[in-house]
PDB file of C-alpha atoms in Angstrom:
ATOM      1  CA  MET M1242       0.000   0.000   0.000  1.00  0.00           C
ATOM      2  CA  GLU M1243       1.331   3.409  -0.996  1.00  0.00           C
ATOM      3  CA  PHE M1244       0.767   6.213   1.508  1.00  0.00           C
ATOM      4  CA  TYR M1245       1.835   9.790   2.082  1.00  0.00           C
ATOM      5  CA  LYS M1246       2.366  11.751   5.272  1.00  0.00           C
ATOM      6  CA  TYR M1247       1.129  15.350   5.398  1.00  0.00           C
ATOM      7  CA  GLN M1248       1.076  17.993   8.106  1.00  0.00           C
ATOM      8  CA  GLY M1249      -0.716  21.305   8.540  1.00  0.00           C
ATOM      9  CA  THR M1250       0.747  23.394  11.386  1.00  0.00           C
ATOM     10  CA  GLY M1251       1.847  20.187  13.087  1.00  0.00           C
ATOM     11  CA  ASN M1252      -1.512  18.411  12.757  1.00  0.00           C
ATOM     12  CA  ASP M1253      -0.314  15.307  10.895  1.00  0.00           C
ATOM     13  CA  PHE M1254      -2.139  12.746   8.788  1.00  0.00           C
ATOM     14  CA  VAL M1255      -1.614   9.527   6.871  1.00  0.00           C
ATOM     15  CA  MET M1256      -2.968  10.033   3.332  1.00  0.00           C
ATOM     16  CA  VAL M1257      -4.109   7.250   1.016  1.00  0.00           C
ATOM     17  CA  ASP M1258      -5.331   7.603  -2.576  1.00  0.00           C
ATOM     18  CA  ASN M1259      -8.309   5.250  -2.409  1.00  0.00           C
ATOM     19  CA  ARG M1260      -9.955   6.058  -5.723  1.00  0.00           C
ATOM     20  CA  ASP M1261      -9.768   2.351  -6.581  1.00  0.00           C
ATOM     21  CA  LEU M1262     -11.500   1.493  -3.246  1.00  0.00           C
ATOM     22  CA  THR M1263      -8.916  -1.149  -2.301  1.00  0.00           C
ATOM     23  CA  PHE M1264      -8.060   0.169   1.174  1.00  0.00           C
ATOM     24  CA  PRO M1265      -9.395  -2.144   3.931  1.00  0.00           C
ATOM     25  CA  LYS M1266     -11.450   0.116   6.212  1.00  0.00           C
ATOM     26  CA  SER M1267     -10.596  -1.700   9.413  1.00  0.00           C
ATOM     27  CA  THR M1268     -10.754   0.215  12.695  1.00  0.00           C
ATOM     28  CA  SER M1269      -7.869  -1.772  14.175  1.00  0.00           C
ATOM     29  CA  LEU M1270      -5.711  -1.319  11.054  1.00  0.00           C
ATOM     30  CA  ILE M1271      -6.278   2.432  10.946  1.00  0.00           C
ATOM     31  CA  ALA M1272      -5.518   2.759  14.671  1.00  0.00           C
ATOM     32  CA  GLN M1273      -2.313   0.769  14.151  1.00  0.00           C
ATOM     33  CA  LEU M1274      -1.245   2.924  11.189  1.00  0.00           C
ATOM     34  CA  CYS M1275      -1.791   6.082  13.267  1.00  0.00           C
ATOM     35  CA  ASP M1276       0.175   4.704  16.236  1.00  0.00           C
ATOM     36  CA  ARG M1277       3.381   6.715  16.688  1.00  0.00           C
ATOM     37  CA  ARG M1278       5.384   3.790  18.057  1.00  0.00           C
ATOM     38  CA  PHE M1279       4.017   0.771  16.208  1.00  0.00           C
ATOM     39  CA  GLY M1280       2.796   2.363  12.977  1.00  0.00           C
ATOM     40  CA  ILE M1281       3.353   5.340  10.703  1.00  0.00           C
ATOM     41  CA  GLY M1282       2.054   7.837  13.234  1.00  0.00           C
ATOM     42  CA  GLY M1283      -0.558  10.548  12.825  1.00  0.00           C
ATOM     43  CA  ASP M1284      -3.447  12.443  14.370  1.00  0.00           C
ATOM     44  CA  GLY M1285      -5.667  10.751  11.802  1.00  0.00           C
ATOM     45  CA  LEU M1286      -5.901   8.912   8.488  1.00  0.00           C
ATOM     46  CA  ILE M1287      -7.591  10.357   5.401  1.00  0.00           C
ATOM     47  CA  LEU M1288      -8.801   8.548   2.309  1.00  0.00           C
ATOM     48  CA  LEU M1289      -9.130  10.407  -0.979  1.00  0.00           C
ATOM     49  CA  GLU M1290     -11.990   8.860  -2.948  1.00  0.00           C
ATOM     50  CA  ASN M1291     -13.939   9.651  -6.108  1.00  0.00           C
ATOM     51  CA  ASP M1292     -17.163  11.641  -5.964  1.00  0.00           C
ATOM     52  CA  ASP M1293     -19.920  11.662  -8.594  1.00  0.00           C
ATOM     53  CA  GLN M1294     -20.333  15.451  -8.623  1.00  0.00           C
ATOM     54  CA  TYR M1295     -17.151  17.019  -7.267  1.00  0.00           C
ATOM     55  CA  ASN M1296     -13.382  16.646  -7.683  1.00  0.00           C
ATOM     56  CA  PHE M1297     -13.064  14.135  -4.844  1.00  0.00           C
ATOM     57  CA  ARG M1298     -14.448  12.946  -1.514  1.00  0.00           C
ATOM     58  CA  MET M1299     -12.770  13.140   1.895  1.00  0.00           C
ATOM     59  CA  VAL M1300     -13.145  10.218   4.312  1.00  0.00           C
ATOM     60  CA  TYR M1301     -11.573  11.023   7.680  1.00  0.00           C
ATOM     61  CA  TYR M1302     -10.636   8.693  10.548  1.00  0.00           C
ATOM     62  CA  ASN M1303      -9.411   9.704  13.985  1.00  0.00           C
ATOM     63  CA  ALA M1304      -6.270   8.125  15.408  1.00  0.00           C
ATOM     64  CA  ASP M1305      -8.471   5.683  17.349  1.00  0.00           C
ATOM     65  CA  GLY M1306      -9.519   4.160  14.010  1.00  0.00           C
ATOM     66  CA  ASN M1307     -13.096   5.436  13.975  1.00  0.00           C
ATOM     67  CA  GLU M1308     -14.553   7.460  11.122  1.00  0.00           C
ATOM     68  CA  SER M1309     -15.150  10.954  12.410  1.00  0.00           C
ATOM     69  CA  THR M1310     -16.529  14.400  11.691  1.00  0.00           C
ATOM     70  CA  MET M1311     -14.830  17.146   9.691  1.00  0.00           C
ATOM     71  CA  CYS M1312     -11.175  17.955  10.286  1.00  0.00           C
ATOM     72  CA  GLY M1313     -10.142  21.414   9.058  1.00  0.00           C
ATOM     73  CA  ASN M1314      -6.393  20.882   8.887  1.00  0.00           C
ATOM     74  CA  GLY M1315      -6.992  17.415   7.471  1.00  0.00           C
ATOM     75  CA  GLY M1316      -9.165  18.962   4.787  1.00  0.00           C
ATOM     76  CA  ARG M1317      -6.424  21.444   3.910  1.00  0.00           C
ATOM     77  CA  CYS M1318      -3.851  18.638   3.756  1.00  0.00           C
ATOM     78  CA  LEU M1319      -6.125  16.534   1.559  1.00  0.00           C
ATOM     79  CA  VAL M1320      -6.545  19.469  -0.823  1.00  0.00           C
ATOM     80  CA  SER M1321      -2.744  19.729  -1.025  1.00  0.00           C
ATOM     81  CA  PHE M1322      -2.547  15.968  -1.678  1.00  0.00           C
ATOM     82  CA  ALA M1323      -5.195  16.154  -4.423  1.00  0.00           C
ATOM     83  CA  HIS M1324      -3.292  19.057  -5.985  1.00  0.00           C
ATOM     84  CA  PHE M1325      -0.113  16.949  -5.890  1.00  0.00           C
ATOM     85  CA  LEU M1326      -2.026  14.160  -7.681  1.00  0.00           C
ATOM     86  CA  ASN M1327      -3.017  16.678 -10.410  1.00  0.00           C
ATOM     87  CA  ILE M1328      -6.733  16.286  -9.688  1.00  0.00           C
ATOM     88  CA  PHE M1329      -7.193  20.068 -10.052  1.00  0.00           C
ATOM     89  CA  GLU M1330      -5.113  23.177 -10.783  1.00  0.00           C
ATOM     90  CA  ASN M1331      -5.711  25.984  -8.272  1.00  0.00           C
ATOM     91  CA  LYS M1332      -9.319  25.823  -7.098  1.00  0.00           C
ATOM     92  CA  THR M1333     -11.384  22.800  -6.159  1.00  0.00           C
ATOM     93  CA  SER M1334     -14.601  21.613  -4.577  1.00  0.00           C
ATOM     94  CA  PHE M1335     -14.947  18.357  -2.664  1.00  0.00           C
ATOM     95  CA  MET M1336     -17.416  16.491  -0.502  1.00  0.00           C
ATOM     96  CA  ALA M1337     -16.829  15.676   3.173  1.00  0.00           C
ATOM     97  CA  ILE M1338     -18.970  14.262   5.957  1.00  0.00           C
ATOM     98  CA  ASP M1339     -20.326  17.734   6.798  1.00  0.00           C
ATOM     99  CA  GLY M1340     -21.087  18.671   3.188  1.00  0.00           C
ATOM    100  CA  LEU M1341     -19.488  20.555   0.307  1.00  0.00           C
ATOM    101  CA  HIS M1342     -16.210  22.449   0.684  1.00  0.00           C
ATOM    102  CA  GLU M1343     -14.329  24.766  -1.647  1.00  0.00           C
ATOM    103  CA  ALA M1344     -10.589  25.357  -1.507  1.00  0.00           C
ATOM    104  CA  GLU M1345      -7.757  27.297  -3.126  1.00  0.00           C
ATOM    105  CA  VAL M1346      -4.055  26.434  -3.318  1.00  0.00           C
ATOM    106  CA  ASN M1347      -1.259  29.004  -3.506  1.00  0.00           C
ATOM    107  CA  GLY M1348       2.109  27.281  -3.071  1.00  0.00           C
ATOM    108  CA  ASP M1349       2.179  25.698   0.381  1.00  0.00           C
ATOM    109  CA  LEU M1350      -0.819  27.754   1.518  1.00  0.00           C
ATOM    110  CA  VAL M1351      -4.265  26.178   1.365  1.00  0.00           C
ATOM    111  CA  LYS M1352      -7.433  28.182   1.966  1.00  0.00           C
ATOM    112  CA  LEU M1353     -10.433  26.011   2.855  1.00  0.00           C
ATOM    113  CA  LYS M1354     -14.050  27.134   3.008  1.00  0.00           C
ATOM    114  CA  MET M1355     -15.762  25.824   6.124  1.00  0.00           C
ATOM    115  CA  ILE M1356     -19.480  25.242   6.652  1.00  0.00           C
ATOM    116  CA  ASP M1357     -21.691  28.140   7.757  1.00  0.00           C
ATOM    117  CA  VAL M1358     -22.165  28.250  11.526  1.00  0.00           C
ATOM    118  CA  GLU M1359     -25.598  29.256  12.834  1.00  0.00           C
ATOM    119  CA  ASP M1360     -26.041  27.669  16.249  1.00  0.00           C
ATOM    120  CA  ILE M1361     -23.663  29.280  18.732  1.00  0.00           C
ATOM    121  CA  ASN M1362     -24.396  28.485  22.375  1.00  0.00           C
ATOM    122  CA  THR M1363     -22.848  31.024  24.726  1.00  0.00           C
ATOM    123  CA  PHE M1364     -22.504  30.362  28.447  1.00  0.00           C
ATOM    124  CA  PRO M1365     -20.848  32.556  31.119  1.00  0.00           C
ATOM    125  CA  GLU M1366     -17.504  30.722  30.989  1.00  0.00           C
ATOM    126  CA  TYR M1367     -17.485  29.024  27.587  1.00  0.00           C
ATOM    127  CA  THR M1368     -19.026  28.787  24.112  1.00  0.00           C
ATOM    128  CA  VAL M1369     -20.128  25.674  22.211  1.00  0.00           C
ATOM    129  CA  MET M1370     -20.578  25.417  18.453  1.00  0.00           C
ATOM    130  CA  ASN M1371     -20.175  23.003  15.555  1.00  0.00           C
ATOM    131  CA  THR M1372     -17.737  24.068  12.831  1.00  0.00           C
ATOM    132  CA  GLY M1373     -17.853  20.658  11.158  1.00  0.00           C
ATOM    133  CA  SER M1374     -16.948  19.061  14.496  1.00  0.00           C
ATOM    134  CA  PRO M1375     -18.286  19.998  17.955  1.00  0.00           C
ATOM    135  CA  HIS M1376     -16.168  22.453  19.940  1.00  0.00           C
ATOM    136  CA  TYR M1377     -15.993  23.928  23.427  1.00  0.00           C
ATOM    137  CA  VAL M1378     -14.166  27.281  23.557  1.00  0.00           C
ATOM    138  CA  ALA M1379     -12.996  28.960  26.764  1.00  0.00           C
ATOM    139  CA  PHE M1380     -10.957  32.171  26.957  1.00  0.00           C
ATOM    140  CA  VAL M1381      -8.279  32.089  29.664  1.00  0.00           C
ATOM    141  CA  GLU M1382      -5.574  34.510  30.814  1.00  0.00           C
ATOM    142  CA  HIS M1383      -2.464  32.398  30.252  1.00  0.00           C
ATOM    143  CA  VAL M1384      -3.071  29.418  27.978  1.00  0.00           C
ATOM    144  CA  GLU M1385       0.674  28.818  27.737  1.00  0.00           C
ATOM    145  CA  ASP M1386       0.726  27.789  31.412  1.00  0.00           C
ATOM    146  CA  MET M1387      -2.244  25.400  31.270  1.00  0.00           C
ATOM    147  CA  ASP M1388      -2.197  21.632  31.527  1.00  0.00           C
ATOM    148  CA  VAL M1389      -4.334  21.257  28.401  1.00  0.00           C
ATOM    149  CA  TYR M1390      -4.296  17.461  28.523  1.00  0.00           C
ATOM    150  CA  LEU M1391      -5.623  17.307  32.090  1.00  0.00           C
ATOM    151  CA  GLU M1392      -8.127  20.166  31.871  1.00  0.00           C
ATOM    152  CA  GLY M1393      -9.311  19.238  28.385  1.00  0.00           C
ATOM    153  CA  LYS M1394      -9.809  15.601  29.334  1.00  0.00           C
ATOM    154  CA  LYS M1395     -11.964  16.610  32.327  1.00  0.00           C
ATOM    155  CA  ILE M1396     -14.297  18.683  30.153  1.00  0.00           C
ATOM    156  CA  ARG M1397     -14.430  16.184  27.282  1.00  0.00           C
ATOM    157  CA  ASN M1398     -15.445  13.423  29.726  1.00  0.00           C
ATOM    158  CA  ASN M1399     -17.825  15.329  31.990  1.00  0.00           C
ATOM    159  CA  GLU M1400     -21.511  14.400  32.157  1.00  0.00           C
ATOM    160  CA  THR M1401     -22.563  17.120  29.714  1.00  0.00           C
ATOM    161  CA  PHE M1402     -20.275  16.074  26.858  1.00  0.00           C
ATOM    162  CA  LYS M1403     -19.180  12.503  27.598  1.00  0.00           C
ATOM    163  CA  LYS M1404     -21.721  10.675  25.411  1.00  0.00           C
ATOM    164  CA  GLU M1405     -20.960  12.375  22.085  1.00  0.00           C
ATOM    165  CA  GLY M1406     -17.557  13.764  23.020  1.00  0.00           C
ATOM    166  CA  ILE M1407     -16.337  17.287  22.334  1.00  0.00           C
ATOM    167  CA  ASN M1408     -13.098  18.998  21.356  1.00  0.00           C
ATOM    168  CA  VAL M1409     -11.876  21.478  23.958  1.00  0.00           C
ATOM    169  CA  ASN M1410     -10.120  24.746  23.072  1.00  0.00           C
ATOM    170  CA  PHE M1411      -8.418  27.126  25.491  1.00  0.00           C
ATOM    171  CA  VAL M1412      -7.761  30.592  24.075  1.00  0.00           C
ATOM    172  CA  THR M1413      -5.758  33.677  25.059  1.00  0.00           C
ATOM    173  CA  GLN M1414      -5.921  36.957  23.153  1.00  0.00           C
ATOM    174  CA  THR M1415      -2.315  38.033  22.508  1.00  0.00           C
ATOM    175  CA  SER M1416      -2.884  41.221  20.472  1.00  0.00           C
ATOM    176  CA  GLU M1417      -5.676  43.182  18.777  1.00  0.00           C
ATOM    177  CA  ASN M1418      -6.474  40.472  16.219  1.00  0.00           C
ATOM    178  CA  GLU M1419      -4.308  37.548  17.318  1.00  0.00           C
ATOM    179  CA  LEU M1420      -5.184  34.556  19.475  1.00  0.00           C
ATOM    180  CA  PHE M1421      -3.145  31.700  20.916  1.00  0.00           C
ATOM    181  CA  VAL M1422      -5.176  28.478  20.849  1.00  0.00           C
ATOM    182  CA  ARG M1423      -4.450  25.075  22.379  1.00  0.00           C
ATOM    183  CA  THR M1424      -6.778  22.137  21.758  1.00  0.00           C
ATOM    184  CA  TYR M1425      -7.590  18.780  23.337  1.00  0.00           C
ATOM    185  CA  GLU M1426      -9.026  16.597  20.554  1.00  0.00           C
ATOM    186  CA  ARG M1427     -11.523  13.800  21.037  1.00  0.00           C
ATOM    187  CA  GLY M1428     -10.568  10.650  19.125  1.00  0.00           C
ATOM    188  CA  VAL M1429      -6.902  11.533  19.602  1.00  0.00           C
ATOM    189  CA  GLU M1430      -7.631  11.970  23.332  1.00  0.00           C
ATOM    190  CA  ASP M1431      -4.690  14.307  23.751  1.00  0.00           C
ATOM    191  CA  GLU M1432      -3.537  17.805  22.950  1.00  0.00           C
ATOM    192  CA  THR M1433      -2.630  18.233  19.279  1.00  0.00           C
ATOM    193  CA  TYR M1434      -0.291  20.777  17.733  1.00  0.00           C
ATOM    194  CA  SER M1435      -3.201  22.326  15.857  1.00  0.00           C
ATOM    195  CA  CYS M1436      -6.905  21.773  15.164  1.00  0.00           C
ATOM    196  CA  GLY M1437      -8.480  23.511  12.169  1.00  0.00           C
ATOM    197  CA  THR M1438     -12.120  23.288  13.235  1.00  0.00           C
ATOM    198  CA  GLY M1439     -11.051  24.286  16.767  1.00  0.00           C
ATOM    199  CA  VAL M1440      -9.135  27.311  15.522  1.00  0.00           C
ATOM    200  CA  THR M1441     -12.212  28.251  13.486  1.00  0.00           C
ATOM    201  CA  ALA M1442     -14.516  27.919  16.516  1.00  0.00           C
ATOM    202  CA  SER M1443     -12.102  29.995  18.618  1.00  0.00           C
ATOM    203  CA  ALA M1444     -11.936  32.744  15.991  1.00  0.00           C
ATOM    204  CA  LEU M1445     -15.729  32.869  15.620  1.00  0.00           C
ATOM    205  CA  THR M1446     -16.148  33.096  19.398  1.00  0.00           C
ATOM    206  CA  PHE M1447     -13.770  36.071  19.351  1.00  0.00           C
ATOM    207  CA  MET M1448     -15.512  37.641  16.330  1.00  0.00           C
ATOM    208  CA  GLN M1449     -18.859  37.684  18.138  1.00  0.00           C
ATOM    209  CA  ASN M1450     -17.603  40.713  20.067  1.00  0.00           C
ATOM    210  CA  HIS M1451     -14.903  42.050  17.712  1.00  0.00           C
ATOM    211  CA  ASN M1452     -15.097  43.245  14.106  1.00  0.00           C
ATOM    212  CA  GLN M1453     -11.761  41.711  13.156  1.00  0.00           C
ATOM    213  CA  THR M1454     -11.194  39.624  10.034  1.00  0.00           C
ATOM    214  CA  PRO M1455      -8.995  37.846   9.386  1.00  0.00           C
ATOM    215  CA  VAL M1456      -8.095  36.693  12.875  1.00  0.00           C
ATOM    216  CA  HIS M1457      -4.533  35.409  13.191  1.00  0.00           C
ATOM    217  CA  ILE M1458      -4.248  32.240  15.252  1.00  0.00           C
ATOM    218  CA  LYS M1459      -1.065  30.971  16.845  1.00  0.00           C
ATOM    219  CA  VAL M1460      -0.991  27.254  17.638  1.00  0.00           C
ATOM    220  CA  LEU M1461       1.823  25.027  18.859  1.00  0.00           C
ATOM    221  CA  GLY M1462       2.595  24.071  15.249  1.00  0.00           C
ATOM    222  CA  GLY M1463       2.516  27.476  13.556  1.00  0.00           C
ATOM    223  CA  THR M1464       0.049  30.155  12.463  1.00  0.00           C
ATOM    224  CA  LEU M1465      -3.356  30.073  10.751  1.00  0.00           C
ATOM    225  CA  LYS M1466      -5.850  32.699   9.614  1.00  0.00           C
ATOM    226  CA  VAL M1467      -9.642  32.622   9.840  1.00  0.00           C
ATOM    227  CA  TYR M1468     -11.860  34.850   7.706  1.00  0.00           C
ATOM    228  CA  ALA M1469     -15.625  35.154   8.268  1.00  0.00           C
ATOM    229  CA  GLU M1470     -18.670  37.355   7.761  1.00  0.00           C
ATOM    230  CA  LYS M1471     -21.285  37.928  10.433  1.00  0.00           C
ATOM    231  CA  ALA M1472     -24.711  36.730   9.330  1.00  0.00           C
ATOM    232  CA  GLU M1473     -28.189  37.384  10.705  1.00  0.00           C
ATOM    233  CA  LYS M1474     -27.620  34.227  12.695  1.00  0.00           C
ATOM    234  CA  GLY M1475     -24.020  33.166  13.287  1.00  0.00           C
ATOM    235  CA  PHE M1476     -21.386  33.380  10.558  1.00  0.00           C
ATOM    236  CA  ARG M1477     -21.029  32.623   6.856  1.00  0.00           C
ATOM    237  CA  ASN M1478     -18.298  32.716   4.213  1.00  0.00           C
ATOM    238  CA  ILE M1479     -15.851  31.186   6.709  1.00  0.00           C
ATOM    239  CA  TRP M1480     -12.365  30.361   5.419  1.00  0.00           C
ATOM    240  CA  LEU M1481      -9.432  28.672   7.163  1.00  0.00           C
ATOM    241  CA  GLU M1482      -5.997  29.424   5.702  1.00  0.00           C
ATOM    242  CA  GLY M1483      -2.556  28.048   6.480  1.00  0.00           C
ATOM    243  CA  PRO M1484       0.305  25.841   5.295  1.00  0.00           C
ATOM    244  CA  ALA M1485      -0.109  22.188   4.292  1.00  0.00           C
ATOM    245  CA  LYS M1486       2.984  20.192   3.405  1.00  0.00           C
ATOM    246  CA  GLN M1487       3.941  16.710   2.277  1.00  0.00           C
ATOM    247  CA  VAL M1488       6.422  15.209   4.738  1.00  0.00           C
ATOM    248  CA  PHE M1489       7.241  11.844   3.147  1.00  0.00           C
ATOM    249  CA  LYS M1490       5.975   8.981   1.011  1.00  0.00           C
ATOM    250  CA  GLY M1491       6.142   5.288   1.834  1.00  0.00           C
ATOM    251  CA  ASN M1492       4.945   1.795   1.052  1.00  0.00           C
ATOM    252  CA  LEU M1493       3.487  -0.607   3.571  1.00  0.00           C
ATOM    253  CA  GLU M1494       2.472  -4.228   3.324  1.00  0.00           C
ATOM    254  CA  VAL M1495      -1.027  -4.549   4.764  1.00  0.00           C
ATOM    255  CA  LYS M1496      -1.595  -8.007   6.221  1.00  0.00           C
TER     256      LYS M1496
END
C-alpha cells in the first residue's frame, strides 16, 4: 500500500489515494497505522476517494480508528494531496462528511471554506458550536501555562459532553487580532499541535464581540488565519488558511 504523510501546522495525517477502493477500512488497522510507536504515526488517516459530482471525496478517521466528523487541517492537507495528484489546478470543490467544501491552493498555503455556523451556544464561561466538528471554547488569561491534557480531558469526559464527546479549546488573546489556541481533541484523546475546526470555533467566538477579520491564530505548530462574515444568525463565508505540506511517502504491506 502506498501512503503519504502530510502535516498542517503540526496536525499530521496519513494520506491514502483510495480512488480504486482497495483500502481495507478496518478500525484496528487504521488505529495501528496512526500509532506513533508501532505504525506510521498521525493524528488521523484520510482517504481520498472519487465523488460523482465534485473533484473528490474526503473520508476522515481519527487516530483511534473510527470514522469521524470534519477535520479542518486534514481537509487542507487533503486538498494539497489532491493538488499533488493533479486532480485540479488551483481551485477545487470536494465532498466531506459535513457537506461541500471549496478550496484554493497558492504554493504551500491552502485556503479552505468551512461550513456556515448558525447555532452558537454562549454560556458565562465558555461557548459551544459546531464548525464541522463539535467544539468547546474557553478564553483564559495564560493558555501557555495550562495543563491542556488534564483540563481538556476533564471537560471532554464530563456528564454534559461525555456521550458524544467534544473537542476542547483554550484561548488567550495576545494582540488586537491575534489569538493563541491550544486544543484537546476527542478521538486523539490528547492535545494536538493544531486543530483547524477548533481554531475556526475559537476565531468565531472572538468575532462575536470584535469586528476583526482575518483573525490570526497561533498554535503550537505554527500560524493560521480565519476569515468570516457575520450573518443574521451566526457566521457565513468562513475560510481557514494556512500551510499544508507533504512530509514523506512510503509503502506498507497490509496483512
